């Protein structure tokens, strides 16, 4: 994390008379500062040439708490209209944490997704996990001594404590942030630049680099039309010219939407899946713990199909649509920069355009040089911050997988035959959902991108693309989940020493694959795959496929598939 610069008082004549206000008696800069930041400036006429550069910085430098930008699902980002009430939402500041750059044409909900994803999403995932683990421990401690007596009341208790309460905790943290932490300060043009006084507004626009200079990071809320907006292009170019590009945080609204909406849809799907699971196992007369045996027999495999099929179809249709939009938006970043032309940009206020273009000419010489800077320097710098179109951030994959942990811990809590000890179902489920499933999600993202480029980019068939991504997603996740559950179960039947070694090797291999894809292989937004990547992917799927047949079965093998010969049990 970089250390932010702070506004200094050097060069500021606080107590000396100032001639910056025309037509009035001389006042000190301290009084002028107070009037500008806290008083009414409508009737004042300024002579800013009478001020030093440092004094101008003190007059315009303001920041607002992050909650101003996020309140009521980013209501302040819905319209550019601003007045005295909006200006009072910010306060004088010596520095701010983040400079927020956004386009007014982007829907406010999309911008709220991006802000919540940037500032609160990871904390909300941790909050859910902690609340879920606490709920599981409490429910396990309250379990009846005779598990055969477990009925509807205990099932409902576990459902509320281990499923619903963690969802509420995650939602609260996502919307409001973690309580007790210092709230980040941000620059938001609408509330930090005085919109009521033409002179102060011009001073704020001309001094935009002041806000950038004293901001720790720049956070750009990106959607495909962002670099068609004059302000966004100008702010990005300014930051690229005067600051470290590593402190530039480009947040595609599509990625934020994928993370938040998929997490919410996953929670809803888990709730319905738990209801379907209880209904099916009760109808079969099975113990809920049989859910852990995805590939034990055809009956177990069909149990997964009966529970997950109705749940996964609508879920993965939503996923396919979101993934397709993310692929489109990520690919548009480089394209919009490489083809940028200042004359093609738009600006809501013609007066703002005149001011910005004059600043561009002043700083770059002419508009052609500015176009060349954006098309080459800025595009090259942004290439390392956009992420790969075929690989969502690991945190997003993990956040999507974690809600499904409840689908395994809940049957472990309400099992009536005590087939699995609490540590076994908790440890194996947490490792599977937190380690193995994100690997499958990476493969899923990669092939979803390939389907997008093949059927929509090349053939112009978006509906076919969504349908194929949906089918691929269901098969990928169902097969991986069943195979993984069986691997974990088979290993856990071994003696403790062997179990620990084998589980460490299994999960270590999955972590190694994740590390390779995220950190070793050089990736770009075009989804290139090396031969090594294909080899890693093939070895993973071969291991998963053999899981269905390497375990000896009774005469008349009951495996869902059988591709490996084995003798029957005697």
XYZ file of C-alpha atoms in Angstrom:
570
model
C 0.000 0.000 0.000
C 1.481 3.335 -0.991
C 1.910 6.228 1.403
C -0.329 9.127 0.457
C 0.960 12.678 0.162
C -0.618 15.380 2.292
C -1.278 19.031 1.653
C 1.374 21.167 3.410
C 1.073 24.691 4.797
C 4.377 25.778 3.272
C 3.856 28.860 1.116
C 0.459 29.681 2.627
C 0.139 33.177 4.151
C -2.631 32.366 6.616
C -2.700 35.636 8.590
C -1.528 38.109 5.973
C -4.061 40.297 4.128
C -5.211 38.814 0.825
C -6.377 40.634 -2.302
C -8.115 37.511 -3.696
C -11.626 38.948 -3.088
C -12.427 41.878 -5.328
C -14.471 44.866 -4.224
C -14.131 44.292 -0.489
C -11.760 45.123 2.285
C -8.682 42.982 2.560
C -9.150 39.812 4.563
C -6.677 37.219 5.705
C -6.341 33.984 3.796
C -7.572 32.177 6.914
C -10.885 34.059 6.685
C -11.055 33.488 2.941
C -10.442 29.766 3.509
C -13.277 29.653 6.027
C -15.697 31.481 3.735
C -14.931 29.262 0.723
C -15.219 25.972 2.608
C -17.967 26.832 5.080
C -19.735 29.991 3.986
C -21.761 31.500 1.162
C -19.727 32.518 -1.889
C -22.533 33.456 -4.294
C -21.903 37.211 -4.158
C -18.106 37.082 -4.017
C -15.830 37.778 -6.991
C -12.360 36.318 -6.795
C -9.002 37.264 -8.213
C -7.237 33.915 -8.057
C -4.087 35.364 -9.615
C -3.454 37.014 -6.257
C -3.068 33.572 -4.659
C -0.054 31.279 -4.651
C -0.331 27.748 -6.035
C -0.266 26.351 -2.496
C -3.119 28.642 -1.443
C -5.191 27.571 -4.429
C -4.672 23.940 -3.438
C -5.940 24.683 0.065
C -9.032 26.403 -1.332
C -10.102 23.468 -3.504
C -8.857 20.365 -1.660
C -11.825 18.506 -0.173
C -12.842 14.890 0.401
C -15.982 12.984 1.343
C -16.478 9.753 3.289
C -17.050 6.654 1.170
C -20.579 6.349 2.576
C -21.570 9.478 0.623
C -20.846 7.655 -2.638
C -22.465 4.380 -1.530
C -25.500 5.572 0.432
C -28.880 4.474 -0.928
C -27.162 2.357 -3.579
C -25.036 5.242 -4.852
C -27.838 7.796 -5.142
C -25.251 10.583 -5.497
C -23.861 8.882 -8.605
C -27.222 8.829 -10.368
C -27.246 12.463 -11.514
C -24.689 15.207 -12.051
C -27.013 17.859 -10.594
C -25.416 19.414 -7.519
C -25.880 22.363 -5.192
C -24.991 23.639 -1.761
C -26.427 20.554 -0.037
C -24.174 18.238 -2.031
C -21.122 20.444 -1.423
C -21.697 20.216 2.338
C -21.322 16.433 2.115
C -17.567 16.924 1.692
C -15.094 18.586 4.038
C -11.712 20.323 3.724
C -8.941 17.740 3.725
C -5.177 17.542 3.563
C -5.408 14.355 1.480
C -7.845 11.621 0.508
C -7.565 7.880 0.090
C -9.097 7.410 -3.346
C -9.940 9.539 -6.361
C -13.199 8.153 -7.795
C -13.550 8.400 -11.569
C -16.825 7.399 -13.219
C -19.121 8.208 -16.119
C -22.491 9.779 -15.452
C -23.933 7.690 -18.287
C -23.299 4.489 -16.297
C -26.305 3.317 -14.295
C -25.907 4.077 -10.601
C -26.561 0.470 -9.551
C -23.643 -0.643 -11.699
C -21.448 1.906 -9.928
C -22.684 0.715 -6.551
C -21.708 -2.838 -7.519
C -18.214 -1.584 -8.365
C -17.845 0.365 -5.107
C -19.186 -2.449 -2.934
C -16.910 -4.914 -4.710
C -13.843 -2.705 -4.289
C -14.288 -1.736 -0.652
C -16.541 -4.269 1.087
C -16.737 -7.493 -0.899
C -13.746 -9.370 0.513
C -14.674 -8.367 4.066
C -18.250 -9.575 3.476
C -16.982 -12.994 2.337
C -14.883 -13.308 5.495
C -17.884 -12.214 7.582
C -20.020 -14.940 6.003
C -17.385 -17.617 6.585
C -16.850 -16.658 10.232
C -20.591 -16.457 10.911
C -21.149 -19.806 9.193
C -18.406 -21.587 11.133
C -19.685 -20.131 14.407
C -23.224 -21.212 13.505
C -22.059 -24.745 12.706
C -20.156 -25.040 15.999
C -23.118 -23.750 18.017
C -25.626 -26.009 16.239
C -23.348 -29.042 16.651
C -23.094 -28.317 20.376
C -26.877 -28.142 20.637
C -27.461 -31.416 18.761
C -29.564 -34.063 20.600
C -27.539 -36.780 22.329
C -29.580 -39.362 20.420
C -29.280 -38.287 16.796
C -32.089 -40.641 15.824
C -34.474 -38.170 17.465
C -33.463 -35.283 15.191
C -36.595 -33.783 13.699
C -38.038 -30.661 12.150
C -37.213 -28.311 15.060
C -33.495 -29.078 15.051
C -33.380 -28.924 11.258
C -34.960 -25.458 11.372
C -32.554 -24.363 14.096
C -29.558 -25.420 12.009
C -31.025 -23.772 8.938
C -31.399 -20.430 10.705
C -28.071 -20.572 12.558
C -25.803 -22.009 9.857
C -27.491 -20.802 6.651
C -29.654 -17.701 7.098
C -27.741 -15.750 9.770
C -24.430 -15.838 7.830
C -26.225 -14.505 4.735
C -27.593 -11.591 6.764
C -24.100 -10.910 8.150
C -22.565 -10.889 4.667
C -25.249 -8.607 3.288
C -24.814 -6.119 6.134
C -21.034 -5.944 5.668
C -21.375 -5.654 1.887
C -23.724 -2.669 2.168
C -22.344 -0.896 5.245
C -18.773 -2.183 5.621
C -17.162 -3.577 8.748
C -18.166 -1.633 11.881
C -15.454 0.107 13.846
C -13.067 0.605 10.948
C -11.930 4.014 9.696
C -14.012 4.911 6.662
C -11.993 5.683 3.508
C -12.122 9.257 2.239
C -12.752 9.764 -1.468
C -12.804 12.523 -4.046
C -16.156 12.713 -5.825
C -16.350 15.591 -8.290
C -20.012 16.335 -7.654
C -19.574 17.015 -3.935
C -15.924 18.061 -3.692
C -15.865 20.787 -6.368
C -17.966 23.858 -5.649
C -20.731 23.745 -8.265
C -22.423 26.984 -7.117
C -19.663 29.464 -7.928
C -18.355 29.598 -11.503
C -14.943 30.824 -10.468
C -14.410 28.174 -7.785
C -15.703 25.488 -10.150
C -13.202 26.584 -12.792
C -10.443 26.626 -10.183
C -11.372 23.081 -9.154
C -11.361 21.808 -12.728
C -8.080 23.519 -13.568
C -6.590 22.143 -10.373
C -7.764 18.578 -10.933
C -4.189 17.326 -10.644
C -4.239 18.633 -7.057
C -6.855 16.047 -6.138
C -4.898 13.360 -7.975
C -1.619 14.383 -6.358
C -3.011 14.091 -2.843
C -4.964 10.871 -3.435
C -3.419 7.524 -2.589
C -5.135 5.711 -5.470
C -7.349 6.336 -8.437
C -10.392 4.059 -8.674
C -12.061 3.978 -12.093
C -15.548 2.462 -12.297
C -15.378 1.057 -15.831
C -18.054 0.079 -18.321
C -17.713 -0.136 -22.121
C -18.604 3.531 -22.700
C -16.285 4.949 -20.041
C -13.556 6.139 -22.397
C -16.160 7.785 -24.582
C -16.612 10.271 -21.728
C -14.250 13.256 -21.812
C -13.798 13.502 -18.070
C -12.886 9.821 -17.597
C -10.286 9.896 -20.349
C -8.771 13.131 -19.034
C -8.610 11.890 -15.424
C -7.030 8.576 -16.419
C -4.439 10.312 -18.582
C -3.613 12.784 -15.807
C -3.122 10.015 -13.264
C -1.018 8.000 -15.692
C 1.189 11.031 -16.299
C 1.687 12.165 -12.708
C 1.315 9.061 -10.523
C 2.378 5.441 -10.259
C 0.161 3.289 -12.472
C 0.327 0.537 -9.836
C -1.967 2.738 -7.760
C -4.539 2.812 -10.547
C -7.464 0.526 -9.684
C -9.612 -0.229 -12.714
C -12.847 -1.861 -11.585
C -14.940 -3.290 -14.448
C -18.570 -2.986 -13.412
C -19.161 -6.354 -15.103
C -16.658 -8.096 -12.812
C -18.251 -6.482 -9.759
C -21.686 -7.511 -10.996
C -20.511 -11.090 -11.515
C -19.055 -11.239 -8.006
C -22.021 -9.772 -6.141
C -24.924 -11.161 -8.170
C -23.440 -14.658 -8.421
C -22.792 -14.724 -4.684
C -26.394 -13.686 -4.024
C -27.764 -16.206 -6.526
C -25.539 -18.916 -5.006
C -27.018 -18.247 -1.568
C -30.554 -18.443 -2.966
C -29.704 -21.667 -4.814
C -28.237 -23.253 -1.684
C -31.432 -22.483 0.217
C -33.552 -24.199 -2.442
C -31.045 -27.062 -2.757
C -31.214 -27.793 0.986
C -34.996 -27.988 0.766
C -34.785 -30.295 -2.259
C -32.158 -32.476 -0.560
C -34.247 -33.002 2.563
C -37.310 -33.807 0.451
C -35.450 -36.376 -1.682
C -33.605 -38.166 1.135
C -36.779 -38.305 3.219
C -38.671 -39.796 0.277
C -35.909 -42.385 -0.210
C -35.608 -43.125 3.482
C -31.913 -42.166 3.398
C -29.794 -40.368 5.941
C -28.786 -36.836 4.830
C -25.116 -37.889 5.185
C -25.485 -39.910 1.957
C -25.179 -36.571 0.194
C -21.415 -36.811 0.783
C -21.156 -39.867 -1.499
C -21.576 -38.297 -4.929
C -19.978 -41.112 -6.949
C -20.562 -44.133 -4.728
C -23.350 -45.555 -6.883
C -25.794 -44.679 -9.596
C -28.376 -43.926 -6.907
C -26.021 -41.467 -5.253
C -25.224 -39.814 -8.558
C -28.919 -39.477 -9.400
C -29.465 -37.979 -5.944
C -27.100 -35.199 -6.956
C -28.917 -34.818 -10.248
C -32.330 -34.635 -8.557
C -31.167 -32.010 -6.070
C -28.826 -29.952 -8.209
C -30.529 -30.197 -11.597
C -33.553 -27.983 -10.876
C -31.381 -25.629 -8.816
C -28.456 -25.314 -11.187
C -30.345 -24.760 -14.446
C -31.639 -21.237 -13.637
C -28.517 -20.416 -11.617
C -26.147 -21.232 -14.446
C -28.308 -19.472 -17.006
C -27.802 -16.291 -14.969
C -24.107 -17.123 -14.673
C -23.778 -17.593 -18.413
C -25.331 -14.193 -19.099
C -23.092 -12.487 -16.538
C -19.953 -14.215 -17.804
C -20.748 -13.324 -21.388
C -21.141 -9.648 -20.385
C -17.875 -9.728 -18.436
C -15.993 -11.160 -21.435
C -17.411 -8.391 -23.618
C -16.547 -5.615 -21.153
C -12.989 -6.795 -20.425
C -12.216 -7.078 -24.127
C -13.615 -3.584 -24.698
C -11.056 -1.926 -22.401
C -8.042 -2.350 -24.662
C -10.115 -1.722 -27.782
C -11.561 1.553 -26.459
C -8.086 2.837 -25.561
C -6.402 1.767 -28.792
C -9.085 3.472 -30.899
C -9.507 6.543 -28.677
C -10.038 9.953 -30.272
C -10.731 13.080 -28.240
C -13.161 14.421 -30.831
C -15.355 11.325 -30.350
C -15.767 11.844 -26.591
C -18.892 13.255 -25.007
C -19.419 15.713 -22.159
C -22.673 16.720 -20.477
C -21.680 20.367 -20.011
C -20.216 22.215 -23.061
C -18.522 24.668 -20.675
C -16.684 21.767 -19.026
C -15.519 20.595 -22.433
C -13.963 23.955 -23.172
C -12.128 23.945 -19.856
C -10.878 20.355 -20.204
C -9.711 20.793 -23.793
C -7.813 23.935 -22.853
C -6.072 22.011 -20.078
C -5.218 19.207 -22.513
C -3.651 21.666 -24.946
C -1.770 23.303 -22.084
C -0.353 19.998 -20.803
C 0.087 17.907 -23.986
C 0.580 20.598 -26.621
C -2.348 19.637 -28.863
C -5.162 17.120 -29.110
C -3.292 14.764 -31.453
C -0.540 14.281 -28.874
C -3.182 13.583 -26.237
C -4.803 10.965 -28.522
C -1.401 9.343 -29.071
C -0.714 9.304 -25.314
C -4.010 7.540 -24.575
C -3.662 5.082 -27.467
C -0.118 4.035 -26.605
C 1.145 4.914 -23.121
C -2.160 4.689 -21.249
C -3.301 1.565 -23.143
C -0.010 -0.179 -22.395
C -0.164 0.715 -18.705
C -3.800 -0.386 -18.380
C -3.083 -3.770 -19.970
C -1.575 -4.996 -16.707
C -4.519 -3.882 -14.548
C -7.553 -5.126 -16.492
C -7.237 -8.843 -15.757
C -7.840 -11.675 -18.195
C -11.209 -11.977 -19.894
C -11.105 -15.769 -19.513
C -10.075 -15.809 -15.841
C -12.039 -14.039 -13.123
C -10.084 -12.932 -10.035
C -9.466 -15.772 -7.577
C -11.400 -13.905 -4.880
C -14.473 -13.918 -7.127
C -14.190 -17.673 -7.771
C -13.762 -18.352 -4.060
C -16.673 -16.079 -3.112
C -18.925 -17.902 -5.571
C -17.921 -21.307 -4.189
C -18.073 -20.604 -0.452
C -21.902 -20.319 -0.151
C -22.102 -23.942 -1.299
C -20.219 -24.952 1.842
C -23.568 -24.761 3.646
C -24.905 -27.469 1.344
C -22.410 -29.889 2.927
C -22.201 -28.696 6.512
C -25.987 -28.677 6.865
C -26.463 -32.399 6.010
C -23.575 -33.146 8.370
C -25.393 -31.329 11.167
C -28.788 -32.974 10.639
C -27.571 -36.527 9.898
C -29.372 -39.082 12.045
C -26.946 -42.006 11.902
C -23.777 -40.112 12.920
C -21.858 -41.564 9.955
C -19.524 -38.584 9.857
C -17.851 -36.897 12.798
C -18.157 -33.084 12.877
C -14.452 -32.507 12.179
C -14.586 -34.772 9.133
C -17.501 -33.157 7.367
C -16.329 -29.654 8.282
C -12.678 -30.129 7.286
C -13.339 -32.023 4.065
C -16.142 -29.694 2.991
C -14.149 -26.545 3.685
C -11.115 -27.846 1.796
C -13.203 -28.977 -1.153
C -15.230 -25.797 -1.505
C -12.300 -23.504 -0.740
C -9.540 -25.307 -2.663
C -10.860 -27.715 -5.301
C -13.936 -25.906 -6.556
C -12.127 -22.651 -7.455
C -9.912 -24.751 -9.750
C -13.023 -26.002 -11.525
C -14.302 -22.436 -11.732
C -11.089 -21.412 -13.501
C -11.639 -24.098 -16.148
C -15.255 -23.046 -16.397
C -14.260 -19.401 -16.991
C -11.714 -20.350 -19.612
C -14.061 -22.460 -21.739
C -16.880 -19.946 -21.270
C -14.573 -17.357 -22.841
C -13.758 -19.721 -25.701
C -17.469 -20.261 -26.342
C -18.021 -16.498 -26.266
C -15.302 -15.779 -28.825
C -16.329 -18.664 -31.092
C -20.102 -18.201 -31.155
C -20.732 -14.523 -30.402
C -17.622 -12.665 -31.538
C -17.116 -14.724 -34.710
C -20.669 -15.843 -35.510
C -22.871 -13.227 -33.819
C -24.992 -15.762 -31.900
C -25.412 -14.458 -28.306
C -28.318 -16.796 -27.423
C -26.379 -19.864 -28.540
C -23.421 -18.607 -26.528
C -25.460 -18.297 -23.336
C -27.084 -21.703 -23.854
C -23.760 -23.473 -24.413
C -22.107 -21.746 -21.448
C -25.064 -22.819 -19.289
C -24.764 -26.483 -20.341
C -20.995 -26.475 -19.934
C -21.260 -24.881 -16.486
C -23.713 -27.476 -15.181
C -21.673 -30.421 -16.448
C -18.381 -28.973 -15.225
C -19.552 -28.192 -11.702
C -21.729 -31.277 -11.175
C -19.011 -33.662 -12.348
C -16.288 -31.947 -10.339
C -18.360 -31.794 -7.162
C -19.352 -35.478 -7.308
C -15.826 -36.647 -8.056
C -14.295 -34.441 -5.411
C -16.695 -35.653 -2.730
C -15.823 -39.260 -3.547
C -12.073 -38.582 -3.521
C -12.311 -36.922 -0.121
C -14.459 -39.736 1.260
C -12.203 -42.529 -0.003
C -9.116 -40.837 1.429
C -10.797 -40.153 4.767
C -11.422 -43.902 5.239
C -7.684 -44.520 5.406
C -5.725 -44.619 8.687
C -5.144 -41.168 10.124
C -1.493 -40.885 9.038
C -2.255 -41.950 5.450
C -5.344 -39.746 5.395
C -3.382 -36.650 6.345
C -0.657 -37.333 3.759
C -3.084 -38.095 0.938
C -5.340 -35.126 1.666
C -2.313 -32.838 1.845
C -1.114 -34.145 -1.532
C -4.573 -33.816 -3.095
C -5.320 -30.307 -1.907
C -1.707 -29.270 -2.412
C -1.948 -30.280 -6.058
C -5.100 -28.177 -6.457
C -3.414 -25.182 -4.810
C -0.461 -25.678 -7.134
C -2.733 -25.572 -10.171
C -4.365 -22.395 -8.864
C -0.986 -20.795 -8.249
C 0.175 -21.721 -11.745
C -2.819 -20.190 -13.473
C -2.811 -16.999 -11.411
C 0.882 -16.273 -10.881
C 3.181 -18.320 -13.134
C 1.609 -18.376 -16.546
C 1.740 -15.015 -18.297
C -1.829 -14.151 -19.159
C -3.486 -11.458 -21.251
C -7.018 -10.370 -22.037
C -7.137 -12.573 -25.144
C -7.115 -15.885 -23.265
C -3.935 -17.473 -24.575
C -3.191 -20.992 -23.264
C 0.240 -22.594 -23.160
C 0.911 -26.294 -23.619
C 1.775 -26.460 -19.933
C -1.648 -25.050 -19.090
C -3.363 -27.658 -21.235
C -1.283 -30.401 -19.563
C -2.262 -29.198 -16.090
C -5.915 -29.008 -17.076
C -5.874 -32.477 -18.661
C -4.205 -34.072 -15.641
C -6.850 -32.611 -13.361
C -9.718 -33.938 -15.438
C -8.125 -37.368 -15.897
C -7.763 -37.664 -12.121
C -11.388 -36.651 -11.657
C -12.559 -39.121 -14.294
C -10.693 -42.055 -12.784
C -12.353 -41.350 -9.455
C -15.548 -42.906 -10.746
C -13.921 -46.273 -11.295
C -10.777 -46.833 -9.230
C -12.646 -47.788 -6.083
C -13.616 -51.493 -6.029
C -17.361 -52.039 -6.030
C -19.694 -54.927 -5.390
C -20.576 -57.429 -8.090
C -22.594 -55.662 -10.743
C -20.558 -52.430 -10.441
C -22.759 -49.548 -9.376
C -20.480 -46.717 -10.450
C -22.111 -44.078 -12.590
C -19.359 -44.662 -15.164
C -16.736 -47.377 -15.325
C -13.626 -46.759 -17.417
C -11.097 -48.682 -15.343
C -11.219 -52.488 -14.853
C -11.330 -53.716 -11.267
C -12.145 -57.018 -9.553
C -15.388 -57.338 -7.577
C -15.302 -57.451 -3.803
C -15.418 -60.958 -2.364
